[in-house]
């Protein structure tokens, strides 16, 4: 019962509003290694599993707009005006920068860390192929700013919102530049939440009008007598879907809405 669960710790984010939190899944079992990252304004803080502050990167030039751990590696990345920074969490050293001259509003990494993608202020997505330098590309033409991004487990398929349609980009081989994405068409309002399974082929998308759909990202499911891909299942709610998250075993999906409700659904067997 979350309402009666005791509070374990209270941590200071460093500025007025903590906008980003991310847990790591490092291979090292040492409890003193950084486990939790928080971003508040221009301050990045790293904490161990006991709640001890391990390191602080304070006073970024601009506010941090995206925060992601790099898989099981002891590195954490941030997005802000000017690009993406990758920090070593054990030594606190800046390991890499991916430059971008304008504001970034979101951040995502492919599971194999080959691709870094960020939503831009001008309703686009900037993507870097990190195994080659320099190798960058831009996707544009979205109906709104893109904050909804999620990767299929194999790092080939990259799903994005930014419109009523879910776009699925092919990042195999040379990447998505010059390729038309698959369009998953069902929502009537703009997509506001998007999440792929950790190990499975499914993705769930939610929209501002409360529509919820489950898709197969790996294998297109075509509607009968149509060239349009069909969702595996759909539901409609009264409030905007603002968050979607799969459980680690991919059997449950949690949906958060604008009325403050969290709903859990079992998907598959």
CSV table of C-alpha atoms in Angstrom, one decimal:
chain,number,residue,atom,x,y,z
A,1,UNK,CA,0.0,0.0,0.0
A,2,UNK,CA,1.8,3.1,-1.2
A,3,UNK,CA,-0.3,5.3,1.1
A,4,UNK,CA,1.1,3.7,4.2
A,5,UNK,CA,4.6,2.7,3.1
A,6,UNK,CA,7.3,4.3,5.3
A,7,UNK,CA,9.5,6.9,3.7
A,8,UNK,CA,13.1,5.6,3.5
A,9,UNK,CA,15.0,8.7,2.5
A,10,UNK,CA,14.7,12.3,1.5
A,11,UNK,CA,17.3,13.6,-0.9
A,12,UNK,CA,18.0,17.2,-1.9
A,13,UNK,CA,17.9,17.7,-5.7
A,14,UNK,CA,20.0,20.9,-5.6
A,15,UNK,CA,17.4,23.3,-7.1
A,16,UNK,CA,13.8,24.1,-6.8
A,17,UNK,CA,12.2,21.5,-9.1
A,18,UNK,CA,13.5,17.9,-9.8
A,19,UNK,CA,12.4,17.2,-13.3
A,20,UNK,CA,14.3,14.0,-14.1
A,21,UNK,CA,15.1,10.8,-12.2
A,22,UNK,CA,16.8,7.6,-13.6
A,23,UNK,CA,18.0,4.4,-11.9
A,24,UNK,CA,21.0,2.6,-13.3
A,25,UNK,CA,21.4,-1.2,-13.7
A,26,UNK,CA,25.2,-1.5,-13.4
A,27,UNK,CA,26.9,-4.8,-13.5
A,28,UNK,CA,29.0,-3.9,-10.5
A,29,UNK,CA,27.2,-5.1,-7.3
A,30,UNK,CA,29.1,-2.6,-5.0
A,31,UNK,CA,26.3,-0.7,-3.1
A,32,UNK,CA,28.5,2.4,-3.0
A,33,UNK,CA,28.4,2.8,-6.8
A,34,UNK,CA,26.0,5.4,-8.2
A,35,UNK,CA,22.5,4.0,-8.6
A,36,UNK,CA,20.2,7.0,-8.9
A,37,UNK,CA,20.6,10.1,-11.0
A,38,UNK,CA,18.6,13.3,-10.5
A,39,UNK,CA,18.4,16.4,-12.6
A,40,UNK,CA,17.0,19.7,-11.3
A,41,UNK,CA,17.5,22.8,-13.3
A,42,UNK,CA,21.2,23.0,-14.1
A,43,UNK,CA,22.3,20.5,-11.4
A,44,UNK,CA,23.0,16.8,-12.0
A,45,UNK,CA,23.4,14.6,-8.8
A,46,UNK,CA,24.4,11.0,-8.4
A,47,UNK,CA,23.5,8.9,-5.4
A,48,UNK,CA,24.4,5.4,-4.2
A,49,UNK,CA,21.8,2.8,-3.0
A,50,UNK,CA,22.1,4.1,0.6
A,51,UNK,CA,21.1,7.6,-0.4
A,52,UNK,CA,24.6,9.1,-0.1
A,53,UNK,CA,25.5,11.8,-2.5
A,54,UNK,CA,28.3,10.4,-4.7
A,55,UNK,CA,28.9,13.2,-7.1
A,56,UNK,CA,27.4,16.5,-8.2
A,57,UNK,CA,27.7,18.3,-11.6
A,58,UNK,CA,26.4,21.7,-10.8
A,59,UNK,CA,25.6,24.8,-12.8
A,60,UNK,CA,25.3,23.4,-16.3
A,61,UNK,CA,25.2,26.2,-18.8
A,62,UNK,CA,21.5,25.5,-19.5
A,63,UNK,CA,18.8,23.5,-17.8
A,64,UNK,CA,19.0,19.7,-18.2
A,65,UNK,CA,16.1,18.5,-20.4
A,66,UNK,CA,16.9,14.8,-20.7
A,67,UNK,CA,18.6,12.2,-18.5
A,68,UNK,CA,19.5,8.6,-19.3
A,69,UNK,CA,21.9,5.9,-18.1
A,70,UNK,CA,23.9,4.1,-20.8
A,71,UNK,CA,22.7,0.5,-20.4
A,72,UNK,CA,24.7,-1.3,-17.7
A,73,UNK,CA,27.7,0.9,-18.2
A,74,UNK,CA,28.8,3.2,-15.4
A,75,UNK,CA,28.0,6.3,-17.5
A,76,UNK,CA,25.1,8.7,-17.4
A,77,UNK,CA,24.0,11.1,-20.2
A,78,UNK,CA,22.2,14.5,-20.2
A,79,UNK,CA,20.6,16.6,-22.8
A,80,UNK,CA,20.5,20.4,-22.7
A,81,UNK,CA,21.0,23.5,-24.9
A,82,UNK,CA,24.1,22.7,-26.9
A,83,UNK,CA,23.9,18.9,-27.1
A,84,UNK,CA,24.4,15.7,-25.1
A,85,UNK,CA,27.1,15.1,-22.4
A,86,UNK,CA,28.2,11.6,-21.3
A,87,UNK,CA,29.8,11.4,-17.8
A,88,UNK,CA,31.7,8.6,-16.1
A,89,UNK,CA,30.0,8.0,-12.8
A,90,UNK,CA,32.9,6.4,-11.1
A,91,UNK,CA,35.4,9.1,-11.9
A,92,UNK,CA,33.2,12.1,-12.7
A,93,UNK,CA,35.0,12.8,-16.0
A,94,UNK,CA,33.3,14.0,-19.1
A,95,UNK,CA,33.6,11.1,-21.6
A,96,UNK,CA,31.9,12.4,-24.7
A,97,UNK,CA,29.9,15.2,-26.1
A,98,UNK,CA,27.4,15.2,-29.0
A,99,UNK,CA,27.0,18.8,-30.1
A,100,UNK,CA,23.9,20.5,-31.2
A,101,UNK,CA,23.6,24.2,-31.4
A,102,UNK,CA,19.9,24.6,-30.4
A,103,UNK,CA,17.7,23.5,-27.5
A,104,UNK,CA,17.0,19.8,-26.9
A,105,UNK,CA,13.9,18.7,-25.1
A,106,UNK,CA,14.2,14.9,-24.7
A,107,UNK,CA,16.8,12.2,-24.9
A,108,UNK,CA,16.9,8.5,-25.8
A,109,UNK,CA,19.6,5.9,-26.5
A,110,UNK,CA,19.3,2.6,-28.4
A,111,UNK,CA,19.9,-0.5,-26.3
A,112,UNK,CA,23.2,-1.2,-28.2
A,113,UNK,CA,24.3,2.4,-27.6
A,114,UNK,CA,24.9,2.8,-31.3
A,115,UNK,CA,22.3,5.6,-31.6
A,116,UNK,CA,21.5,8.7,-29.5
A,117,UNK,CA,18.4,10.6,-30.3
A,118,UNK,CA,17.0,13.8,-29.0
A,119,UNK,CA,13.8,15.8,-29.5
A,120,UNK,CA,14.5,19.4,-30.7
A,121,UNK,CA,12.7,22.6,-29.9
A,122,UNK,CA,11.7,23.0,-33.6
A,123,UNK,CA,9.5,19.9,-33.7
A,124,UNK,CA,12.2,17.5,-35.0
A,125,UNK,CA,14.5,14.7,-33.9
A,126,UNK,CA,18.3,14.9,-34.1
A,127,UNK,CA,20.1,11.6,-34.1
A,128,UNK,CA,23.8,10.7,-33.8
A,129,UNK,CA,25.4,7.4,-34.8
A,130,UNK,CA,27.9,7.2,-32.0
A,131,UNK,CA,30.1,4.5,-33.6
A,132,UNK,CA,31.1,6.9,-36.3
A,133,UNK,CA,32.2,10.5,-36.0
A,134,UNK,CA,30.9,12.7,-37.2
A,135,UNK,CA,27.6,11.1,-38.4
A,136,UNK,CA,24.4,13.0,-37.7
A,137,UNK,CA,21.0,13.2,-39.2
A,138,UNK,CA,17.8,15.1,-38.7
A,139,UNK,CA,14.1,14.0,-38.9
A,140,UNK,CA,11.5,16.7,-39.2
A,141,UNK,CA,7.9,17.3,-40.2
A,142,UNK,CA,6.3,16.3,-36.9
A,143,UNK,CA,3.0,17.9,-35.8
A,144,UNK,CA,4.4,18.8,-32.4
A,145,UNK,CA,7.5,18.6,-30.3
A,146,UNK,CA,8.7,15.1,-29.9
A,147,UNK,CA,9.1,13.9,-26.3
A,148,UNK,CA,7.8,10.4,-26.9
A,149,UNK,CA,10.6,8.1,-28.0
A,150,UNK,CA,11.2,4.4,-27.4
A,151,UNK,CA,13.5,1.7,-28.9
A,152,UNK,CA,12.8,-1.9,-29.8
A,153,UNK,CA,15.0,-4.4,-27.9
A,154,UNK,CA,17.2,-5.1,-31.0
A,155,UNK,CA,18.0,-1.4,-31.6
A,156,UNK,CA,16.7,-1.6,-35.2
A,157,UNK,CA,13.2,-0.1,-34.7
A,158,UNK,CA,12.8,3.4,-33.2
A,159,UNK,CA,9.3,4.5,-32.3
A,160,UNK,CA,8.4,8.2,-32.0
A,161,UNK,CA,5.4,10.3,-31.2
A,162,UNK,CA,5.0,14.0,-32.2
A,163,UNK,CA,1.8,13.3,-34.1
A,164,UNK,CA,-1.4,11.2,-33.9
A,165,UNK,CA,0.5,8.5,-35.8
A,166,UNK,CA,3.3,6.5,-34.2
A,167,UNK,CA,6.3,6.6,-36.5
A,168,UNK,CA,8.6,3.5,-36.6
A,169,UNK,CA,12.0,4.3,-38.0
A,170,UNK,CA,14.4,1.6,-39.4
A,171,UNK,CA,17.8,2.2,-37.8
A,172,UNK,CA,19.3,-0.9,-39.4
A,173,UNK,CA,22.4,-0.5,-41.6
A,174,UNK,CA,23.0,3.2,-42.4
A,175,UNK,CA,20.2,4.4,-40.2
A,176,UNK,CA,16.9,6.2,-40.7
A,177,UNK,CA,18.1,9.1,-42.9
A,178,UNK,CA,16.3,9.0,-46.3
A,179,UNK,CA,13.9,6.3,-45.2
A,180,UNK,CA,10.2,6.7,-44.7
A,181,UNK,CA,9.0,5.4,-41.4
A,182,UNK,CA,6.2,2.9,-40.9
A,183,UNK,CA,3.1,4.8,-39.7
A,184,UNK,CA,1.0,3.2,-37.0
A,185,UNK,CA,-2.4,4.8,-37.5
A,186,UNK,CA,-5.2,4.6,-35.0
A,187,UNK,CA,-5.1,7.6,-32.6
A,188,UNK,CA,-7.1,10.7,-33.4
A,189,UNK,CA,-5.2,13.0,-31.0
A,190,UNK,CA,-1.4,13.5,-30.7
A,191,UNK,CA,0.5,10.7,-29.0
A,192,UNK,CA,1.5,11.6,-25.5
A,193,UNK,CA,3.1,8.4,-24.1
A,194,UNK,CA,5.0,5.6,-25.8
A,195,UNK,CA,6.9,2.5,-24.5
A,196,UNK,CA,8.4,-0.6,-26.1
A,197,UNK,CA,8.8,-3.8,-24.2
A,198,UNK,CA,12.2,-4.6,-22.7
A,199,UNK,CA,12.5,-8.0,-24.4
A,200,UNK,CA,9.3,-8.5,-26.4
A,201,UNK,CA,8.0,-7.2,-29.7
A,202,UNK,CA,5.2,-5.0,-28.4
A,203,UNK,CA,4.8,-1.3,-27.9
A,204,UNK,CA,2.0,0.6,-26.1
A,205,UNK,CA,1.0,4.1,-27.2
A,206,UNK,CA,-1.3,6.6,-25.4
A,207,UNK,CA,-2.8,9.8,-26.7
A,208,UNK,CA,-4.1,13.2,-25.4
A,209,UNK,CA,-7.7,12.1,-25.8
A,210,UNK,CA,-7.3,9.0,-23.7
A,211,UNK,CA,-6.8,6.5,-26.5
A,212,UNK,CA,-4.6,3.5,-25.8
A,213,UNK,CA,-3.2,1.1,-28.3
A,214,UNK,CA,-0.9,-2.0,-28.3
A,215,UNK,CA,1.2,-2.7,-31.4
A,216,UNK,CA,3.6,-5.3,-32.7
A,217,UNK,CA,6.8,-3.4,-33.6
A,218,UNK,CA,8.6,-6.4,-35.1
A,219,UNK,CA,5.8,-7.8,-37.4
A,220,UNK,CA,3.4,-5.4,-39.1
A,221,UNK,CA,-0.3,-6.4,-38.4
A,222,UNK,CA,-2.2,-5.2,-41.4
A,223,UNK,CA,-5.9,-4.4,-41.2
A,224,UNK,CA,-8.2,-6.6,-43.4
A,225,UNK,CA,-8.3,-5.3,-47.0
A,226,UNK,CA,-6.1,-2.3,-46.0
A,227,UNK,CA,-2.5,-1.1,-46.3
A,228,UNK,CA,-2.7,0.4,-42.8
A,229,UNK,CA,-1.2,-1.4,-39.8
A,230,UNK,CA,-3.7,-2.4,-37.2
A,231,UNK,CA,-3.2,-2.3,-33.4
A,232,UNK,CA,-3.5,-5.6,-31.5
A,233,UNK,CA,-5.8,-4.1,-29.0
A,234,UNK,CA,-7.2,-0.7,-28.1
A,235,UNK,CA,-8.9,1.0,-25.2
A,236,UNK,CA,-10.3,4.5,-24.5
A,237,UNK,CA,-10.2,6.5,-21.3
A,238,UNK,CA,-11.6,9.9,-20.3
A,239,UNK,CA,-8.2,11.5,-19.5
A,240,UNK,CA,-5.0,12.2,-21.4
A,241,UNK,CA,-2.4,9.3,-21.1
A,242,UNK,CA,0.8,11.0,-19.9
A,243,UNK,CA,3.0,8.0,-19.0
A,244,UNK,CA,3.4,4.4,-20.0
A,245,UNK,CA,5.9,1.8,-18.5
A,246,UNK,CA,6.4,-1.9,-18.9
A,247,UNK,CA,7.3,-4.1,-16.0
A,248,UNK,CA,10.7,-5.7,-16.2
A,249,UNK,CA,9.2,-9.1,-17.2
A,250,UNK,CA,7.0,-7.4,-19.9
A,251,UNK,CA,3.8,-8.9,-18.6
A,252,UNK,CA,2.4,-5.7,-17.0
A,253,UNK,CA,2.1,-2.2,-18.4
A,254,UNK,CA,1.4,0.8,-16.2
A,255,UNK,CA,-0.5,3.8,-17.5
A,256,UNK,CA,-0.6,7.2,-15.9
A,257,UNK,CA,-3.2,9.8,-16.8
A,258,UNK,CA,-3.8,13.5,-16.3
A,259,UNK,CA,-6.3,12.9,-13.6
A,260,UNK,CA,-3.7,11.4,-11.3
A,261,UNK,CA,-4.7,7.7,-11.9
A,262,UNK,CA,-2.3,4.8,-12.4
A,263,UNK,CA,-3.8,1.7,-14.1
A,264,UNK,CA,-2.1,-1.7,-14.5
A,265,UNK,CA,-2.9,-4.1,-17.3
A,266,UNK,CA,-1.7,-7.6,-18.0
A,267,UNK,CA,-0.6,-8.1,-21.6
A,268,UNK,CA,-0.4,-11.6,-23.1
A,269,UNK,CA,-0.1,-14.7,-21.0
